Coordinates of C-alpha atoms and ligand atoms in Angstrom, one line a residue:
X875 CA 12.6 -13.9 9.1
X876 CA 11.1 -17.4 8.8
X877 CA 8.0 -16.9 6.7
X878 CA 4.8 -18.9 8.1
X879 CA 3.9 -22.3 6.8
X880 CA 1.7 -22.2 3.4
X881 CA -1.5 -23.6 5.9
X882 CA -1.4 -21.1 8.5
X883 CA -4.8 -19.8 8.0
X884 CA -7.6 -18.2 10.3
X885 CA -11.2 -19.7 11.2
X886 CA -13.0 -18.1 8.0
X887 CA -16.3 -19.7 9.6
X888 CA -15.4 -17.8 13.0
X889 CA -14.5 -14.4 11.5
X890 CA -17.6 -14.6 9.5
X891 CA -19.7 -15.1 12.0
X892 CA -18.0 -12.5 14.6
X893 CA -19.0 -10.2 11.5
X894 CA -22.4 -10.9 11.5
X895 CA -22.6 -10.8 15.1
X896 CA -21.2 -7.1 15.3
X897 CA -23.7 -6.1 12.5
X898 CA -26.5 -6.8 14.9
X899 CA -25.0 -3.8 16.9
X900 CA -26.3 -0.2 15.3
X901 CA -28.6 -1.8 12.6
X902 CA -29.7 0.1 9.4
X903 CA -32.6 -0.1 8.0
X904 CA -31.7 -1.5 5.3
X905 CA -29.4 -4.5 6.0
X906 CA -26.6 -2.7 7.1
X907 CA -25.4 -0.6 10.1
X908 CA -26.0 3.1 11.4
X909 CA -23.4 2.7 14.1
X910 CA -22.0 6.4 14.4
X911 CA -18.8 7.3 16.4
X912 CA -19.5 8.0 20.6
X913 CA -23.3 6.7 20.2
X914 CA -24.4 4.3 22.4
X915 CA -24.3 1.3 19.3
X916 CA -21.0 2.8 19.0
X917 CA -20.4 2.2 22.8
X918 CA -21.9 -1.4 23.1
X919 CA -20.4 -2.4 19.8
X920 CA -16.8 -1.1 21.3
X921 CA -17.7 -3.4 24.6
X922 CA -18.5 -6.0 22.3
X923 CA -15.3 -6.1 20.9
X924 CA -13.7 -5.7 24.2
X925 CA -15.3 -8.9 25.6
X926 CA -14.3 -11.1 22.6
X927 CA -10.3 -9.8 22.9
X928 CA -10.4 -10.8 26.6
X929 CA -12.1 -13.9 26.2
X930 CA -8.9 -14.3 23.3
X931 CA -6.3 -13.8 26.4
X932 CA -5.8 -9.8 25.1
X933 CA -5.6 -7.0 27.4
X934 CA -6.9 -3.7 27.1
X935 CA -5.7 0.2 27.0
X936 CA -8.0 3.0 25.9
X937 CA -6.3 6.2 25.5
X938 CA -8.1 9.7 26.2
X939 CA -9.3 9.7 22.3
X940 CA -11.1 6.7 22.8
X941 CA -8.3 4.4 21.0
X942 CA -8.6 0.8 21.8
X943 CA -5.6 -1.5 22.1
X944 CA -6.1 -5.1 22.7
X945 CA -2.3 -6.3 23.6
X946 CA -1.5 -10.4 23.3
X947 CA 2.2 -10.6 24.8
X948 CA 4.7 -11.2 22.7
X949 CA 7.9 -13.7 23.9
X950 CA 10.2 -10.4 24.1
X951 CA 9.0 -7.4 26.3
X952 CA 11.1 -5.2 24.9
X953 CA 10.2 -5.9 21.2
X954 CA 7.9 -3.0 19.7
X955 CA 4.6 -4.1 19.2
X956 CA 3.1 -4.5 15.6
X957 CA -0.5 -3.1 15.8
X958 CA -3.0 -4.7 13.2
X959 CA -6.3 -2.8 13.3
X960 CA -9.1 -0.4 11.3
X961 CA -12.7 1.2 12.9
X962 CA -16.1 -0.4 14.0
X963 CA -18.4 3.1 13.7
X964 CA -20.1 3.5 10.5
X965 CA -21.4 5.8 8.4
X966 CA -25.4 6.3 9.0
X967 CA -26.2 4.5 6.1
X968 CA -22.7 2.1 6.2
X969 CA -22.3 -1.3 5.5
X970 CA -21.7 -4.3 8.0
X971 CA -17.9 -4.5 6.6
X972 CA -16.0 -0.7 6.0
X973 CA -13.6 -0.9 8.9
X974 CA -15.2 -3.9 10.9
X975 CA -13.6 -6.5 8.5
X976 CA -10.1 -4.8 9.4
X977 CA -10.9 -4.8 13.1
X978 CA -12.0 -8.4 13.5
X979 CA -9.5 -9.5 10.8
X980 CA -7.1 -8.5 13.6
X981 CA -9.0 -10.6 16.4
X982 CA -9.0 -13.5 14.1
X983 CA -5.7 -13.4 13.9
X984 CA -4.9 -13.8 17.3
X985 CA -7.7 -16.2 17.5
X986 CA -6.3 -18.5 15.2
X987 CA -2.7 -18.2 16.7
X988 CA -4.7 -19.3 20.3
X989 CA -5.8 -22.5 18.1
X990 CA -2.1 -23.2 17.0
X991 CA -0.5 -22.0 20.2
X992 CA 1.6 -19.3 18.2
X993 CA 4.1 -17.7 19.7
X994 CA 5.8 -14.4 18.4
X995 CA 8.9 -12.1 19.6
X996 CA 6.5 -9.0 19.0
X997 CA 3.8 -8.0 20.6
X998 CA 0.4 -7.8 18.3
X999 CA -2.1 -4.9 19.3
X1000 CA -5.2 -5.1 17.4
X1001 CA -6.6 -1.7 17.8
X1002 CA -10.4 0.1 16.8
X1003 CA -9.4 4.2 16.1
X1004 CA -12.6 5.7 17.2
X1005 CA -14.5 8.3 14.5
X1006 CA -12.5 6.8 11.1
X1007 CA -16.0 8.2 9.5
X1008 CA -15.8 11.8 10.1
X1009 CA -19.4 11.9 9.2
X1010 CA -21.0 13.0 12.8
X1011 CA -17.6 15.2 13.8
X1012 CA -15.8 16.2 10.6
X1013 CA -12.6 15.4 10.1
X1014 CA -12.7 11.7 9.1
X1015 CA -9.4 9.7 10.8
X1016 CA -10.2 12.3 13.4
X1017 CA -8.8 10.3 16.5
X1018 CA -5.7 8.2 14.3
X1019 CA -5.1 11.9 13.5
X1020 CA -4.3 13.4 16.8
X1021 CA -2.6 9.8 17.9
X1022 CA 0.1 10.8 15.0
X1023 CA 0.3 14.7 15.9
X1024 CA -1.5 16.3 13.1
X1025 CA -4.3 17.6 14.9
X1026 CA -4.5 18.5 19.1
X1027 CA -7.1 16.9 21.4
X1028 CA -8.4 20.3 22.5
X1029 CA -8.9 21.1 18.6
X1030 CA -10.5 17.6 18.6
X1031 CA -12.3 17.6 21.6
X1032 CA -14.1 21.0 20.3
X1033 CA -15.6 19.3 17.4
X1034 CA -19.1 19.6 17.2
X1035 CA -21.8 17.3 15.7
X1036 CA -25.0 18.8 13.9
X1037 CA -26.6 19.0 17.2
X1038 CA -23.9 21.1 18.6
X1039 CA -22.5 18.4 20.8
X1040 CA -19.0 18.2 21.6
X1041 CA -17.0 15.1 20.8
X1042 CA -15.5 15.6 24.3
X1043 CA -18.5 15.9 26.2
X1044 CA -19.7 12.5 23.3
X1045 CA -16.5 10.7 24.3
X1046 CA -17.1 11.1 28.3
X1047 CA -20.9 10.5 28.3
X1048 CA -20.4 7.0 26.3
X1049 CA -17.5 6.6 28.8
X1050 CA -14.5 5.9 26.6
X1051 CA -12.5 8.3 27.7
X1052 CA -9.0 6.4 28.4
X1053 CA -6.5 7.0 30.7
X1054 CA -3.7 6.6 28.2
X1055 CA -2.3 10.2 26.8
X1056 CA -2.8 9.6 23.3
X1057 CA -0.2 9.3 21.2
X1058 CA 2.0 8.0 23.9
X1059 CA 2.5 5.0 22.2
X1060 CA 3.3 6.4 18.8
X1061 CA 7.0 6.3 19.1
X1062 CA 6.8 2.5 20.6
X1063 CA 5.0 0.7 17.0
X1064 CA 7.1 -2.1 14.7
X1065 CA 4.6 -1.5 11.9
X1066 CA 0.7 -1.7 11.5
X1067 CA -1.4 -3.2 9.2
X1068 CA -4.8 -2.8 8.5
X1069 CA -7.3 -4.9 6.5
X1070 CA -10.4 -3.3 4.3
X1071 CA -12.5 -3.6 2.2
X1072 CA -11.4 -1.7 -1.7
X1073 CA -14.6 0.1 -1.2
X1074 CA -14.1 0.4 -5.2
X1075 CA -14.5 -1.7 -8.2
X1076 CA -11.2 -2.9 -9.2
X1077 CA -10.5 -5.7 -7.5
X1078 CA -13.7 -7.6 -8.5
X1079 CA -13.5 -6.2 -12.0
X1080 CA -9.6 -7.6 -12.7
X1081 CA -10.8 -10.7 -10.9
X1082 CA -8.4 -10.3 -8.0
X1083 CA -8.5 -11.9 -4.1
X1084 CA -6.0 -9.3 -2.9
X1085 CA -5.4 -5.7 -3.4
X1086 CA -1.6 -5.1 -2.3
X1087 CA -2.0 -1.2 -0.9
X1088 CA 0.8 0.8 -2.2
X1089 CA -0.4 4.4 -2.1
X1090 CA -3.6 6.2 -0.7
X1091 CA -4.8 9.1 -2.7
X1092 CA -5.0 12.2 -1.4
X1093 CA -7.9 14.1 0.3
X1094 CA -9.7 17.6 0.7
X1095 CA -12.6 18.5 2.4
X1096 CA -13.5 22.1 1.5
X1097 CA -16.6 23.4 3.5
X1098 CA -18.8 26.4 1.7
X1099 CA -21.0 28.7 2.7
X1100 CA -23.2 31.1 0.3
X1101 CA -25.4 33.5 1.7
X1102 CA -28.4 35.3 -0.2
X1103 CA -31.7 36.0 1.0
X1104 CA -34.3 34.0 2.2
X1105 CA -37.9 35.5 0.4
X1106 CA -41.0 34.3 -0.5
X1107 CA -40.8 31.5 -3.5
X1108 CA -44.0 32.9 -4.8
X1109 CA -44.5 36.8 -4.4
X1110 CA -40.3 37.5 -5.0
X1111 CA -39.9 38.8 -9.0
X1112 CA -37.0 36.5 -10.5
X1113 CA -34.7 40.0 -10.8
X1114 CA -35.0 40.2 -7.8
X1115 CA -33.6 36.9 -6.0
X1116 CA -30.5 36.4 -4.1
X1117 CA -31.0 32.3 -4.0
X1118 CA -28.5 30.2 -2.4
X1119 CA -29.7 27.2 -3.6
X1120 CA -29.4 28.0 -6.6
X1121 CA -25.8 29.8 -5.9
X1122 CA -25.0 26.2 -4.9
X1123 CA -26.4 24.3 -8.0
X1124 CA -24.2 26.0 -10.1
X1125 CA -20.7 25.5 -7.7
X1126 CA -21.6 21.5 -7.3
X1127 CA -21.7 21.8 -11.6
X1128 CA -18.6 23.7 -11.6
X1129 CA -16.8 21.0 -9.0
X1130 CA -17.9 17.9 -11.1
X1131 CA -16.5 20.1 -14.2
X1132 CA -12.8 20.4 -12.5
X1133 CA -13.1 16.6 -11.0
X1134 CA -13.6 15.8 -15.3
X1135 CA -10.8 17.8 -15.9
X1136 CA -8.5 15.5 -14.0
X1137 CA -9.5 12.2 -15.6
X1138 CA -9.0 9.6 -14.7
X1139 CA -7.9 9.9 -11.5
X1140 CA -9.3 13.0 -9.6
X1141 CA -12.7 12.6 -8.3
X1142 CA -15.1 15.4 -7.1
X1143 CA -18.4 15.9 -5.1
X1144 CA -20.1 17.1 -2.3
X1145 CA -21.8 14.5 0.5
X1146 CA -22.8 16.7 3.1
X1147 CA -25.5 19.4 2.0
X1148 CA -27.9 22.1 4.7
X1149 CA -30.3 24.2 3.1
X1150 CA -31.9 26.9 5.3
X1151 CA -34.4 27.8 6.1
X1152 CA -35.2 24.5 3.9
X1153 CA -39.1 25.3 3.7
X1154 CA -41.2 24.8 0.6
X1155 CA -42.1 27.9 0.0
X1156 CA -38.8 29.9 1.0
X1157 CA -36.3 30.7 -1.7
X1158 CA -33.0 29.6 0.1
X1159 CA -31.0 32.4 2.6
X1160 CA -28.1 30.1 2.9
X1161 CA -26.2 27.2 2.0
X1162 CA -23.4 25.3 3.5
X1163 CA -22.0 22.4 2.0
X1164 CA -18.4 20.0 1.8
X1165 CA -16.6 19.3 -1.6
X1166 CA -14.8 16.2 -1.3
X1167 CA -12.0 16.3 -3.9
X1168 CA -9.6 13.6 -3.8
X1169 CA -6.5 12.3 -5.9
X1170 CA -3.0 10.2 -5.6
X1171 CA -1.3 13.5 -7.0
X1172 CA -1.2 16.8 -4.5
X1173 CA -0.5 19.2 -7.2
X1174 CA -4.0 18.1 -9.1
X1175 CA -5.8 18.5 -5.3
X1176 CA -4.0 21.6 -5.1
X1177 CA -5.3 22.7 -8.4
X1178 CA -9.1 21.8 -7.6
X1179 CA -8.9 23.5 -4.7
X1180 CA -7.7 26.6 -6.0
X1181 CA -10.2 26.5 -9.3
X1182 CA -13.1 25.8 -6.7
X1183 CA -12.4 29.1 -4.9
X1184 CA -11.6 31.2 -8.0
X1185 CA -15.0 29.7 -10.0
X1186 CA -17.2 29.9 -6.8
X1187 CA -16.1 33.3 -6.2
X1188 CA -16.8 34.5 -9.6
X1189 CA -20.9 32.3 -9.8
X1190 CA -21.4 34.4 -6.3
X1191 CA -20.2 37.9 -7.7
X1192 CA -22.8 37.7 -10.4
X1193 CA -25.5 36.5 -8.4
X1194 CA -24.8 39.0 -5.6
X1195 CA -24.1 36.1 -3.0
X1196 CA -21.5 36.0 -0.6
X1197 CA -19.5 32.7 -0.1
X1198 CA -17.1 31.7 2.5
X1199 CA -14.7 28.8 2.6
X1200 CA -13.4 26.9 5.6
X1201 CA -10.6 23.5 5.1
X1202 CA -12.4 21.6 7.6
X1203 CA -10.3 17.9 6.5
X1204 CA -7.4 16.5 3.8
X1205 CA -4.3 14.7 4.4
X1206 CA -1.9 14.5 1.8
X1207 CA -1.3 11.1 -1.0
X1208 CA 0.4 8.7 1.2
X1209 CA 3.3 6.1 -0.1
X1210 CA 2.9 3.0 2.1
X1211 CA 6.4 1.2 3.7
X1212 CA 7.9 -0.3 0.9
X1213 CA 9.1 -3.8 3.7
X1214 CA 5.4 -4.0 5.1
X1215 CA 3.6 -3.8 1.7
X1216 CA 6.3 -6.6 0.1
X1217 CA 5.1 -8.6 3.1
X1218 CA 1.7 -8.6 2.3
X1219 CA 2.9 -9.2 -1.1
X1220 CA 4.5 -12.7 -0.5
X1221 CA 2.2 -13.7 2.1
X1222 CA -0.9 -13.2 -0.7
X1223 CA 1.6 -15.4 -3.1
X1224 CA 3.0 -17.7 -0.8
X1225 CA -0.8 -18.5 0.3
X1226 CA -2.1 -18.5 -3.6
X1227 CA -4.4 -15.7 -3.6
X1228 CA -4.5 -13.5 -7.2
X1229 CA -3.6 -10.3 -6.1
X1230 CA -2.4 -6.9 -7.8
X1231 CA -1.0 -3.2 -6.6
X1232 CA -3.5 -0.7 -6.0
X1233 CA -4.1 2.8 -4.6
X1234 CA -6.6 3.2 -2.4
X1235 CA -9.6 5.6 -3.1
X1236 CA -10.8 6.2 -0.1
X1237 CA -8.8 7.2 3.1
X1238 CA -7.8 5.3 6.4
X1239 CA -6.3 5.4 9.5
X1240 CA -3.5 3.6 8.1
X1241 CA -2.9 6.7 6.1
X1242 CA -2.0 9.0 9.3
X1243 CA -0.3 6.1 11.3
X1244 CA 1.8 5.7 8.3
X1245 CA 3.4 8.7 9.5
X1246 CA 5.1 7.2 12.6
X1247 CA 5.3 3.7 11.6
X1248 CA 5.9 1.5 9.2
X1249 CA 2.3 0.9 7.6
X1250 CA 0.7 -1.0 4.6
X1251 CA -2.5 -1.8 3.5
X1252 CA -4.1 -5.0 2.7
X1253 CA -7.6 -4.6 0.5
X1254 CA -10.2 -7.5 -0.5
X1255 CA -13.0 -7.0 -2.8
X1256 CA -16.2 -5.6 -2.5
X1257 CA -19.7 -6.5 -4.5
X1258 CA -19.7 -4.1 -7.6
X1259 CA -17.4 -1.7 -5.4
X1260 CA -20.4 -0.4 -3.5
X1261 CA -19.6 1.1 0.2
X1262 CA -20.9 3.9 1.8
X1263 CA -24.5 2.0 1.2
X1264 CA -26.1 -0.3 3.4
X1265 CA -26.4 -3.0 0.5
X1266 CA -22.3 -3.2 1.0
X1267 CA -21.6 -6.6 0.5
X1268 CA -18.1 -8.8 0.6
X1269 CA -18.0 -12.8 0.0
X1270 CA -17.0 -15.2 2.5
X1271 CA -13.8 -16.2 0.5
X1272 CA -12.6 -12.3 0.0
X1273 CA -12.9 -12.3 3.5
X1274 CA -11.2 -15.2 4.6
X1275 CA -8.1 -14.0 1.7
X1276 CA -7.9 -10.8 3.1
X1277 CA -7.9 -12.3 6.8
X1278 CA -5.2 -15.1 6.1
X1279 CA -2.9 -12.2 4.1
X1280 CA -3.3 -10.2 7.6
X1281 CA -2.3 -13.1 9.4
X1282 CA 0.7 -13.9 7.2
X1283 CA 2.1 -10.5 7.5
X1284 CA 1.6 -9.5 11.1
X1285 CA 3.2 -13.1 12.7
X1286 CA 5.6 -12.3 10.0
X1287 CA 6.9 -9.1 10.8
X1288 CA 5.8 -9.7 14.7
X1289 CA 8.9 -12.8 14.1
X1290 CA 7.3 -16.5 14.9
X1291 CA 9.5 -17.8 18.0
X1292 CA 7.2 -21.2 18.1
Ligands
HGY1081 O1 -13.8 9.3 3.6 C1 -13.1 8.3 3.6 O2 -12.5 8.0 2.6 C2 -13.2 7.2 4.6 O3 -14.2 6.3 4.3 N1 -13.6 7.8 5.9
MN1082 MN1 -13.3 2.6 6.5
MN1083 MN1 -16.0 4.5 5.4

């Protein structure tokens, strides 16, 4: 395949500003973004995106998770199209680049290859999976996940948010609600790539542009419940106390404990935490709460998982609590497609960019389509490897790096006809 010219490169001034210009959609409140899946930000930002593809020549096909693919014709009809895309919701305090850089890295692309009347055998679909987050309807990669056949609409569908809202019911009332099956199109993809942020510390630390995905460490979301009794903080004798809260104190030490154990890769904690009743004055009934435990080796997520169970068990039997567990997300350490990740490898070389192997921390939608498709991973760095915070901060050059790799690999692999 004839590799593209050393100077193909994207409009960095463009793509920064189409960043900023999406940021202004589902503010924070802190310089960054609260745009959370099937809210109306999440809605105007998707329309946002929508009008910009269109306005590149692109159409558009939403399937009935909400998927968006923006399709720019490729010289062969028959070829399989190779889909370069990410997410644009957030978490509620996210930052203006985790996902968004991946999906208008993707626009650029095409963008650019308007500006130099590029012409490839394959089809390119830059795509937005809707709810990457997972943070208002648990699992995260929720809707990549049922495009690949690991979880079913229905099951997805029935998700509900803290409000009890259905991400059905979210999906229709924002109307998104496609008239593609999803998953239709899984067996019909030449590859994917997808651009992001590390969202870790590496990259900046060694001094690298480019972090050449190899592997995405595994994930398990393990959602506990302890149950006591709610009583009076004041008038209840300490003998005499069946406290959740404090049931829970002692699990979240024993989960950092077994993340320690697994130095230095295995990391341990739990994001999401409800107290009830959650008054001042009421010793806590109930807990419920989701360890995150994540590592690229299954047997050590295995092991946490089990050592979790067994050591919460044992805190709640000599408290007299009761504690129930419930897998409510995990996807197994992915290996990236050898071909696709040596692509983004000699297009980070062949354009001069410092780059190195790495394994992603956290997880993507690239790790489920990797399952029916040739998929790899393309990663820039991030100030002091901070995410998840609204202070989430890239530079104009890691952005541009990451952007001009993308490029390089998708017309690449999508075969440059003129
Ligand atoms: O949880 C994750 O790793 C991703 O940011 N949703
Ligand atoms: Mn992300
Ligand atoms: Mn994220």
């Amino acid at each position: 395949m004839a590799a593209p010219g050393e100077n193909l490169r994207i409009n960095a001034d463009r793509l920064w500003d189409s960043l900023m210009e999406m940021a202004k959609i589902g503010p924070g409140v802190a310089g960054g973004n609260n745009r959370q899946t099937l809210t109306d930000e999440d809605s105007e930002g998707r329309k946002l995106f929508q009008k910009w593809c269109e306005d590149a020549g692109m159409t558009m096909a939403v399937d009935t998770m909400g998927n968006m693919f923006m399709t720019r014709p490729g010289t062969d009809p028959d070829a399989l199209p190779v889909y370069v895309g990410s997410h644009l919701d957030t978490q509620p305090t996210g930052g203006k680049y985790d996902g968004v850089l991946g999906v208008l890295g993707g626009l650029e692309l095409v963008r650019s290859m308007n500006d130099l009347g590029l012409q490839t055998k394959h089809p390119i679909v830059v795509t937005n999976w809707t709810n990457e987050e997972g943070t208002r309807y648990a699992p995260a990669m929720l809707a990549s996940g049922v495009f690949a056949g690991v979880h079913t609409q229905d099951w997805a569908y029935d998700r509900e948010d803290a409000e009890g809202k259905k991400f059905g019911d979210e999906l229709k009332r924002i109307g998104w609600v496609g008239d593609e099956d999803v998953g239709s199109r899984k067996d019909k993809m030449h590859a994917m790539f997808e651009l992001h942020i590390e969202q870790g510390p590496i990259l900046e630390v060694e001094g690298k542009d480019i972090g050449v995905v190899t592997h995405g460490q595994g994930l398990s979301w393990t959602q506990v419940t302890v149950t006591g009794k709610d009583s009076h903080t004041g008038s209840t004798p300490m003998p005499m106390r069946k406290n959740a809260g404090l049931g829970m104190a002692k699990i979240l030490e024993l989960v950092d404990e077994i993340a320690w154990s697994h130095a230095p890769h295995a990391v341990g904690a739990a994001g999401h935490i409800d107290v009830y009743p959650n008054s001042r004055n009421v010793i806590p009934g109930k807990t419920v709460f989701t360890i995150d435990f994540r590592s690229p080796n299954l047997a050590v997520i295995q092991d946490m998982e089990e050592r979790l169970k067994i050591g919460a068990k044992k805190i709640c039997d000599d408290m007299g609590l009761e504690v129930e567990f419930e897998k409510v997300g995990g996807f197994d350490p992915v290996e990236f497609d050898k071909g696709c990740v040596e692509a983004v490898r000699n297009a980070a070389e062949r354009l001069g960019y410092s780059h190195q192997d790495i394994i992603s921390g956290a997880g993507h939608d690239a790790c489920w389509i990797n399952k029916v498709a040739p998929t790899a991973m393309i990663m820039c760095p991030c100030v002091d490897g901070l995410s998840h915070n609204e202070a989430e901060e890239i530079s104009r050059e890691w952005a541009k790096a990451g952007a001009d790799v993308l490029f390089h690999a998708v017309v690449e692999t999508a075969v440059i006809v003129g």
